[in-house]
XYZ file of C-alpha atoms in Angstrom:
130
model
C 0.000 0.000 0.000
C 1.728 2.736 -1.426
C 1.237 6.129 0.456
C 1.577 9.565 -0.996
C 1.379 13.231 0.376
C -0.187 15.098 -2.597
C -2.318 18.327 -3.462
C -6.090 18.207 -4.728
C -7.278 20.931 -6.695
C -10.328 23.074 -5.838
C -11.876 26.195 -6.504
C -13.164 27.669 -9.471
C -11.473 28.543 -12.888
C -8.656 30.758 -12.728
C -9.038 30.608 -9.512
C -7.083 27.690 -7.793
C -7.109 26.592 -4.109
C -5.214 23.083 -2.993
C -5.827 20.938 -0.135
C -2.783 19.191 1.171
C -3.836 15.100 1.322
C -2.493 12.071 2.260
C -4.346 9.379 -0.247
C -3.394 6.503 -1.677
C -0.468 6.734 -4.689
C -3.567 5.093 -7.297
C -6.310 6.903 -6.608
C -7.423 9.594 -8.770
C -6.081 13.792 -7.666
C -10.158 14.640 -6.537
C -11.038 11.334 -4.951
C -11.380 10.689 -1.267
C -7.935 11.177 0.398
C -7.334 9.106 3.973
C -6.360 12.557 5.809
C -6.585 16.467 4.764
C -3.601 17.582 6.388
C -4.106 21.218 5.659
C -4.551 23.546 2.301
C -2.368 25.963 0.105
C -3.796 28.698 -1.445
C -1.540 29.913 -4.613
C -2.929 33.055 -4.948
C -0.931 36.182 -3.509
C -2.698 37.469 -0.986
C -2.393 41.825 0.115
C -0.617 42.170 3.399
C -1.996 43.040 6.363
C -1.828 46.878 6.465
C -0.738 47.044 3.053
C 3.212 46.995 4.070
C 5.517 44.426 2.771
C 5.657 41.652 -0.192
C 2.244 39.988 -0.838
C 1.990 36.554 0.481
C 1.307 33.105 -0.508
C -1.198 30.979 2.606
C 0.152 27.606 3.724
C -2.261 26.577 6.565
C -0.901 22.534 8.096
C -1.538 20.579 10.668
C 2.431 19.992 11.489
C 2.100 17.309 13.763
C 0.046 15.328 11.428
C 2.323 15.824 8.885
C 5.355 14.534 10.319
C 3.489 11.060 11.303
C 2.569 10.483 7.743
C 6.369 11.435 6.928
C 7.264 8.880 9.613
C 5.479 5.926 8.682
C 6.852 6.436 5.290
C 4.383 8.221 3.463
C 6.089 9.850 -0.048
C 5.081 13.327 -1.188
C 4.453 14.886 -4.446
C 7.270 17.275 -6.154
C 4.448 20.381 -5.357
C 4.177 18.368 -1.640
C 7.440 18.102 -1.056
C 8.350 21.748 -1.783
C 5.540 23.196 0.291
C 7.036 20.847 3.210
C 10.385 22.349 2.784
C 9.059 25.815 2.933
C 7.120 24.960 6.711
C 10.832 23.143 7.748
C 9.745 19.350 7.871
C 11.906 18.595 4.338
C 15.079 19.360 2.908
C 14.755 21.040 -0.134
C 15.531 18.953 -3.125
C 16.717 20.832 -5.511
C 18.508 24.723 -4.618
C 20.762 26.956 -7.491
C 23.817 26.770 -4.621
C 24.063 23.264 -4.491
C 24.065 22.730 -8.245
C 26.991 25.019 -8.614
C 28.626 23.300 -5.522
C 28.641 19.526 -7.527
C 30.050 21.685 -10.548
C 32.694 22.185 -8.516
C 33.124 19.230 -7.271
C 33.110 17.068 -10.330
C 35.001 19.412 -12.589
C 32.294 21.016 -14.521
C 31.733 24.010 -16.106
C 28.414 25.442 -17.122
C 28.444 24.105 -20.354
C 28.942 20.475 -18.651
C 32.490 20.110 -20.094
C 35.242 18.814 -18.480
C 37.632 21.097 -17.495
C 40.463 18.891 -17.585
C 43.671 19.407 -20.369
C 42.399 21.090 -23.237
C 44.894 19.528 -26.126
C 44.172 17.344 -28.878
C 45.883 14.330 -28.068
C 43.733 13.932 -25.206
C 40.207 14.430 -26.797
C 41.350 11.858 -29.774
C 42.439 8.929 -26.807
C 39.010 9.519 -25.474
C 37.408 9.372 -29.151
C 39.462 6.067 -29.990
C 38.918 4.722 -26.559
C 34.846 4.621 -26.878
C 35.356 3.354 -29.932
């Protein structure tokens, strides 16, 4: 029984509003879920007394959450990036760390190695995949 952490789409046209489920990973997106766990509302809404950005709600039930996570529950990529915006995930994928396993590996940012540049070593790697 395959568990998944996943958002349902309501609201009108245009107009989208998500709750935050925990259903099973082959039912259909609108169906019954086991557990609302909270909703997301995409929308930017005004801030209060019209200072600062506008802001996107998240409303969960944290606790909830986390038990789903810990019985091994597996969330959605839309899921799993709302759960690393409350704190209970590690964000998958960030700009820094891409640039970090450039460095690492030898990359540059057209994915070439940045090895020796001569000729004699780019025709030893043609002849040797041959």
């Amino acid at each position: 029984m395959v568990v998944k952490i996943r958002l349902a789409r309501f609201g009108k046209a245009n107009a989208p509003f998500y709750n935050i489920v925990v259903a099973q990973a082959r039912s259909a997106r609108n169906s019954k879920p086991m557990e609302v766990l909270g909703t997301y509302d995409p929308i930017p809404k005004p801030p209060p007394l019209g200072e600062g950005k506008p802001f996107k709600d998240i409303k969960l039930d944290i606790a909830r959450a986390k038990y789903w996570l810990g019985v091994g529950a597996q969330p959605s990529d839309p899921a799993w990036r709302l759960l690393s915006m409350i704190g209970l995930l590690e964000p998958r994928y960030s700009l820094i760390q891409a640039k970090q396993k450039e460095k690492e590996h030898g990359l540059t940012d057209t994915g070439n190695f940045t090895g020796t540049d001569d000729a004699s070593t780019k025709e030893k790697a043609i002849s040797a995949k041959r």
